[in-house]
Amino acid sequence: MTRQRLKLRVVFLFLALSLFSVIVTGILYSHYKSNLYTRSLNNLDVIRDRNTSVLVHEVDLLGFVLFDIKLAIIRQQLLTPSEPFQRTSLEALLLKYTSNNSLISQIRWLDDTGMERARLDRASRDGTEFTSAEVLQDKSSRYYYSEAISGTGESIYISPIDLNVELNKIVQPFQPTLRMVIPTRHEEGLRLGLIVLNIDLTSIFEKIYQVTSAGMVFRLLDSDANLLIDTDNAERAWSSLLGLSIADHGHSRKAHTMDLIARADADISGKYSNDSETLGRLNGLLSGGEKTYYVQTYLSDDYLRQISREAILWRLPILGVLLLFSVGVAAYVYTSDRKLLALNKQLQYEIEEVEKVNFYKSTFLANMSHEIRTPLTSIMGLLEIIRRKPDGESLMRNLDLVSAAARNLLTLINDILDLSRIESGRLQLESNELAIDPLVDHSVALFSGEAEAKGIELLSEVAPELSSLSLNGDALRIQQLLNNLIGNAVKFTAKGFVTIRVDLVERISGSARVRFCISDTGVGLDEAELDRLCEPFVQADASVTRQYGGSGLGLSITQHLLELMDSRLQVQSSLAEGSNFSFELTLEVAAERSGELGRLREKLPKNVLIADENPRVCEVLEKMFGYWGCKTKALYSSDEAYYAVVESAVAGEAFGLLIVDKHLSGGEGLALIRRINAYLDDKSYSRPPEILMALAADRSEIATSPEFADITVLQKPVTMSRLLEALGKKNIISVLGGEAEPGLVKILVAIVQQRLEWARAPKILVADDNAYNRVLLQELFSSFGLAVTLVNDGKEALARARHSEFDLVFLDIQMPVMDGLSAARAMRLQYTDTQLPIIALSAASFDSDIKEAMAAGFNAYIAKPINVEKLINIILQYWLPVADDVVLEKPAAAVVDDGDHSSLAGLFAAAEFSPDNAIYQQIGEIGYRRVAVAFVKDMEKELAHWMNKGGLSADEQRRFFHRLTGAAASVGAVKLAEINSDTKQCVANDPGASMTPLFIAIQETVAILRRYVEIPEDEA
């Protein structure tokens, strides 16, 4: 079909449909308008009948009430002429009939002179209570009095509806009022007078106005065509009641109404109606008085026009639809080809999206397959080698390789689990005390070996002022952030350096904003790669020939963790020039150590020489020593360093500290030290008091050669903590007042043992329901040289505290019989917090738990697993002996096994366990074995209880999770601790969740402990 023929066909079809549309629309318009008009008239009849019925019924009902009042007066002889007039009794009777009728506004009795003798007024317009009038009025001049008093018989006089008047003034707001009057006669044995009932028609009128729909006119008229109600124009009705006239209500309209009234009166039914309006006479008492009342209803002109408009508007869409249909036919033919092309393009786009999703899926599966298979292949191969050649030297090397491969696999799995927890909202941040230096040191140490193997310089630069601050935050997650970013930087950097810089941005009212920045000289990223950098499972190079391994989860986890910490990851990168990753955290300041650092500054060497060929290393070290107030000189070659030492010795300003890198321009660092020592010895100058050899110097040569006895190896990358630790052999420990023994825990233990030499050992009470925990605590306190009294629950602890004197009490929070909180509250009734310090022990470490414990009367709070350093510090803080204490008995301190842990090497090489806990380091292998035996015994008892009972109640589950949290962490069972945490979360979300995986993990942990710790079956 040609385009011209198509146009003619469309025009013809459009004209035909247009004509058809006009005809159909006209027919539907007439039909719909007729239906609307008929339905409106029917609704108008319903409204008229309902309003009329209410008005007539209420007035007639009040007529019966008025008759009842008169009969009651006669029965009770309240208006007997021979008796004194009793106003109170009469008003009490009237009150019974009027108190619950909202239409009655007044009820009165007027004597034959027109004077009110008794009167009740409604207290408020909207209320139903009546009060006796204080002022009685003379109503002899009112028209209803003269007309009613002159009447005869028992009939009720009905006044015209007008506005209520009091004291010759119209009552405001207006009250349309109808008065019903019934006389009292001598012939009835009553005083001559009138009972007058004022009926307030306001509520009826308002209801009529409310229920009458807009456009439907309801009018109440009297026989003179005066308006009382006009829902079309209320102003006309009020004007009529006030005796006014307005232009809208002229003579023509009134004449028309009078004609309708005459027609209605002429009809036997008292009603006249035509197609547009109806007028009918009211029946009942209302029309039995001086006036006859009529109801007129009709549809207003505006409403009739609205009906016409509505009929047109409701039918015009049909015409529009038909016209649009004709246009649509043409449009369909014209646009069909374009739509088909658009559909083809959309289909092609969706196919590409599906292929992209499949590609990402395949790439991820391939990456995961590679990442998982690589360590698994190594583990399986090495285990086969170990099985075939179990000789001593290769065994230990191969076991180390197996352990490393297993930990890589565990790291990958942990990353996937972390991402799952974050995305499901199950990961919660904790708040604990932390220091920035150790966090950075740990991360740097973790990747220093890999960096050294690649020839990369790993630099750490922590703002010195941060060393004086102790902060509150989630140390574990901050460490994870640093590990992810540093690991990526090292992975993607082939040469150059990776710098970790931490700065104090600002201090804000008890908190510090800290900026972490990790920069590298690696491959860098382009803009397209930056846009999708933090997506899960995505790396910049995702091809199968990529140079770098990894799952692509690290940065996604980092971004999610930072969002939980109200921060964002900032990335600056250029392709082939390196990258800069940074983020800022606001951390609460827990404490400041400016005093201790000030004393430490006084002990450091004042004149320092730095010899390193890397200017960045020199810059970092100069900044560190500058903060400590030291004078530094940085040189880059061996000869420059040698002559600087010679010049300083000759000038009498010898360097107190030399920091020498192993590799220097012009010679090795060891050769430089030999050269310096030879010159100083030859010239009888003193050697430098402290020499630090940076990075990987030959330790064996330093250890065996007497000429290098003063050299201390300083592991690169150099951090403030490492530098102070290296200097601490002769400086830091002297500041603390202890011996040259490394490790803060051992220093604190020495302080405890030194105090025991002149003071009585403290009496310590420990309450814990877990047998394993009691053994652990006993071993710990014994290693400090302290003896303890152990009890099983809070009730026993309370009994012991009441009958014995203790210096310190340690209470577990969750215990059977009586928990720690209840026991602490009971103890505080007898002892103040200074008389008996009480320390909380609990695996629950949220801020709410700590606040609850403090409110119960605890002095301090130690979270499980127990931090040994914090435990000793609390003992020293609350154990306050006096100088004249006599040492009666000193418990023997347990011998701490600091040496060989080879019997537990296999245990801690397993992925399920970790030796990185201070408790194991403190109590040694012998103490650890006792703790392990107690743990196995306690867990097997719990398993037997569960199997016999067939399950645990909600309270038992809660207590079990709580106990297992501390128990698993203290024996280093990291896998069991993780499964316990996951199971606890699952049960919290779904009380019916299975605990079987947790019990299987406990059985596996117990089996591993039995195998490696060599626990006999009969012992546990």
mmCIF file of C-alpha atoms in Angstrom, residues 87-210:
data_model
loop_
_atom_site.group_PDB
_atom_site.id
_atom_site.type_symbol
_atom_site.label_atom_id
_atom_site.label_comp_id
_atom_site.label_asym_id
_atom_site.label_seq_id
_atom_site.Cartn_x
_atom_site.Cartn_y
_atom_site.Cartn_z
ATOM 1 C CA ARG A 87 -41.613 27.501 93.163
ATOM 2 C CA THR A 88 -38.887 25.033 94.160
ATOM 3 C CA SER A 89 -41.194 22.033 93.964
ATOM 4 C CA LEU A 90 -42.625 23.184 90.662
ATOM 5 C CA GLU A 91 -39.169 23.710 89.129
ATOM 6 C CA ALA A 92 -38.035 20.294 90.411
ATOM 7 C CA LEU A 93 -40.981 18.696 88.613
ATOM 8 C CA LEU A 94 -40.338 20.628 85.416
ATOM 9 C CA LEU A 95 -36.666 19.598 85.546
ATOM 10 C CA LYS A 96 -37.602 15.892 85.344
ATOM 11 C CA TYR A 97 -39.246 16.437 81.982
ATOM 12 C CA THR A 98 -36.720 18.752 80.440
ATOM 13 C CA SER A 99 -33.266 17.658 81.611
ATOM 14 C CA ASN A 100 -32.637 15.188 78.757
ATOM 15 C CA ASN A 101 -34.259 17.063 75.870
ATOM 16 C CA SER A 102 -31.873 19.250 73.894
ATOM 17 C CA LEU A 103 -34.668 21.067 72.028
ATOM 18 C CA ILE A 104 -36.184 22.675 75.129
ATOM 19 C CA SER A 105 -34.412 25.953 75.921
ATOM 20 C CA GLN A 106 -36.890 27.266 78.582
ATOM 21 C CA ILE A 107 -39.879 26.097 80.524
ATOM 22 C CA ARG A 108 -41.929 28.566 82.586
ATOM 23 C CA TRP A 109 -45.147 29.020 84.460
ATOM 24 C CA LEU A 110 -46.741 32.467 84.105
ATOM 25 C CA ASP A 111 -49.488 33.582 86.440
ATOM 26 C CA ASP A 112 -52.653 35.304 85.311
ATOM 27 C CA THR A 113 -50.836 38.692 85.248
ATOM 28 C CA GLY A 114 -48.175 37.451 82.810
ATOM 29 C CA MET A 115 -45.451 37.396 85.463
ATOM 30 C CA GLU A 116 -43.010 34.495 85.474
ATOM 31 C CA ARG A 117 -43.331 32.643 88.788
ATOM 32 C CA ALA A 118 -41.113 29.640 87.952
ATOM 33 C CA ARG A 119 -38.553 29.301 85.203
ATOM 34 C CA LEU A 120 -35.823 26.893 84.119
ATOM 35 C CA ASP A 121 -33.228 27.934 81.565
ATOM 36 C CA ARG A 122 -30.871 25.602 79.718
ATOM 37 C CA ALA A 123 -27.414 26.207 81.165
ATOM 38 C CA SER A 124 -25.702 26.252 77.768
ATOM 39 C CA ARG A 125 -26.806 26.089 74.221
ATOM 40 C CA ASP A 126 -25.150 22.714 73.597
ATOM 41 C CA GLY A 127 -25.815 21.264 77.051
ATOM 42 C CA THR A 128 -28.719 19.403 78.644
ATOM 43 C CA GLU A 129 -28.560 20.864 82.164
ATOM 44 C CA PHE A 130 -31.130 23.438 83.334
ATOM 45 C CA THR A 131 -30.820 26.092 85.997
ATOM 46 C CA SER A 132 -33.367 28.114 87.866
ATOM 47 C CA ALA A 133 -33.572 31.670 86.587
ATOM 48 C CA GLU A 134 -32.367 34.358 88.979
ATOM 49 C CA VAL A 135 -34.471 37.116 87.366
ATOM 50 C CA LEU A 136 -38.143 36.505 86.576
ATOM 51 C CA GLN A 137 -39.668 38.682 83.862
ATOM 52 C CA ASP A 138 -43.032 40.122 83.059
ATOM 53 C CA LYS A 139 -44.300 38.578 79.822
ATOM 54 C CA SER A 140 -47.745 40.169 79.805
ATOM 55 C CA SER A 141 -46.813 42.268 76.786
ATOM 56 C CA ARG A 142 -45.783 39.298 74.628
ATOM 57 C CA TYR A 143 -48.247 38.257 71.956
ATOM 58 C CA TYR A 144 -48.244 34.583 72.889
ATOM 59 C CA TYR A 145 -49.347 35.434 76.453
ATOM 60 C CA SER A 146 -52.383 37.434 75.447
ATOM 61 C CA GLU A 147 -53.414 34.916 72.778
ATOM 62 C CA ALA A 148 -52.910 31.883 74.987
ATOM 63 C CA ILE A 149 -54.481 33.282 78.192
ATOM 64 C CA SER A 150 -57.628 34.224 76.357
ATOM 65 C CA GLY A 151 -58.039 30.774 74.849
ATOM 66 C CA THR A 152 -60.321 28.083 76.152
ATOM 67 C CA GLY A 153 -60.246 24.362 76.494
ATOM 68 C CA GLU A 154 -57.370 21.956 76.763
ATOM 69 C CA SER A 155 -55.780 22.656 73.370
ATOM 70 C CA ILE A 156 -52.113 23.616 73.106
ATOM 71 C CA TYR A 157 -51.356 27.019 71.751
ATOM 72 C CA ILE A 158 -48.572 26.953 69.098
ATOM 73 C CA SER A 159 -46.853 30.257 68.459
ATOM 74 C CA PRO A 160 -45.363 31.250 65.140
ATOM 75 C CA ILE A 161 -41.691 30.428 64.671
ATOM 76 C CA ASP A 162 -39.637 33.504 65.406
ATOM 77 C CA LEU A 163 -36.342 34.490 67.070
ATOM 78 C CA ASN A 164 -36.119 34.233 70.851
ATOM 79 C CA VAL A 165 -36.296 37.539 72.750
ATOM 80 C CA GLU A 166 -35.082 38.132 76.308
ATOM 81 C CA LEU A 167 -35.317 41.483 78.088
ATOM 82 C CA ASN A 168 -36.601 43.046 74.854
ATOM 83 C CA LYS A 169 -33.485 41.966 72.934
ATOM 84 C CA ILE A 170 -33.062 39.231 70.355
ATOM 85 C CA VAL A 171 -30.877 36.489 71.836
ATOM 86 C CA GLN A 172 -27.490 36.104 70.181
ATOM 87 C CA PRO A 173 -26.621 33.796 68.492
ATOM 88 C CA PHE A 174 -30.027 33.587 66.834
ATOM 89 C CA GLN A 175 -32.392 30.931 68.149
ATOM 90 C CA PRO A 176 -35.368 30.056 65.904
ATOM 91 C CA THR A 177 -37.954 29.396 68.606
ATOM 92 C CA LEU A 178 -41.384 27.813 68.720
ATOM 93 C CA ARG A 179 -43.457 28.287 71.897
ATOM 94 C CA MET A 180 -45.956 25.703 73.080
ATOM 95 C CA VAL A 181 -48.374 27.005 75.686
ATOM 96 C CA ILE A 182 -50.976 25.133 77.685
ATOM 97 C CA PRO A 183 -53.216 26.985 80.204
ATOM 98 C CA THR A 184 -53.851 26.063 83.845
ATOM 99 C CA ARG A 185 -57.463 26.810 84.931
ATOM 100 C CA HIS A 186 -59.395 27.161 88.145
ATOM 101 C CA GLU A 187 -61.756 24.544 86.819
ATOM 102 C CA GLU A 188 -58.847 22.072 86.954
ATOM 103 C CA GLY A 189 -58.111 22.929 90.591
ATOM 104 C CA LEU A 190 -55.081 24.959 89.523
ATOM 105 C CA ARG A 191 -54.015 28.532 89.665
ATOM 106 C CA LEU A 192 -54.817 30.519 86.586
ATOM 107 C CA GLY A 193 -51.783 30.775 84.361
ATOM 108 C CA LEU A 194 -49.795 29.343 81.479
ATOM 109 C CA ILE A 195 -47.162 26.621 81.135
ATOM 110 C CA VAL A 196 -44.831 27.855 78.387
ATOM 111 C CA LEU A 197 -42.348 25.587 76.631
ATOM 112 C CA ASN A 198 -39.689 27.316 74.493
ATOM 113 C CA ILE A 199 -38.465 24.949 71.740
ATOM 114 C CA ASP A 200 -35.087 25.858 70.232
ATOM 115 C CA LEU A 201 -35.265 24.701 66.609
ATOM 116 C CA THR A 202 -31.613 25.622 65.939
ATOM 117 C CA SER A 203 -30.309 22.017 65.963
ATOM 118 C CA ILE A 204 -33.122 20.838 63.650
ATOM 119 C CA PHE A 205 -32.534 23.720 61.254
ATOM 120 C CA GLU A 206 -28.751 23.094 61.269
ATOM 121 C CA LYS A 207 -29.272 19.396 60.608
ATOM 122 C CA ILE A 208 -31.555 20.195 57.681
ATOM 123 C CA TYR A 209 -28.920 22.514 56.250
ATOM 124 C CA GLN A 210 -26.267 19.808 56.700
#
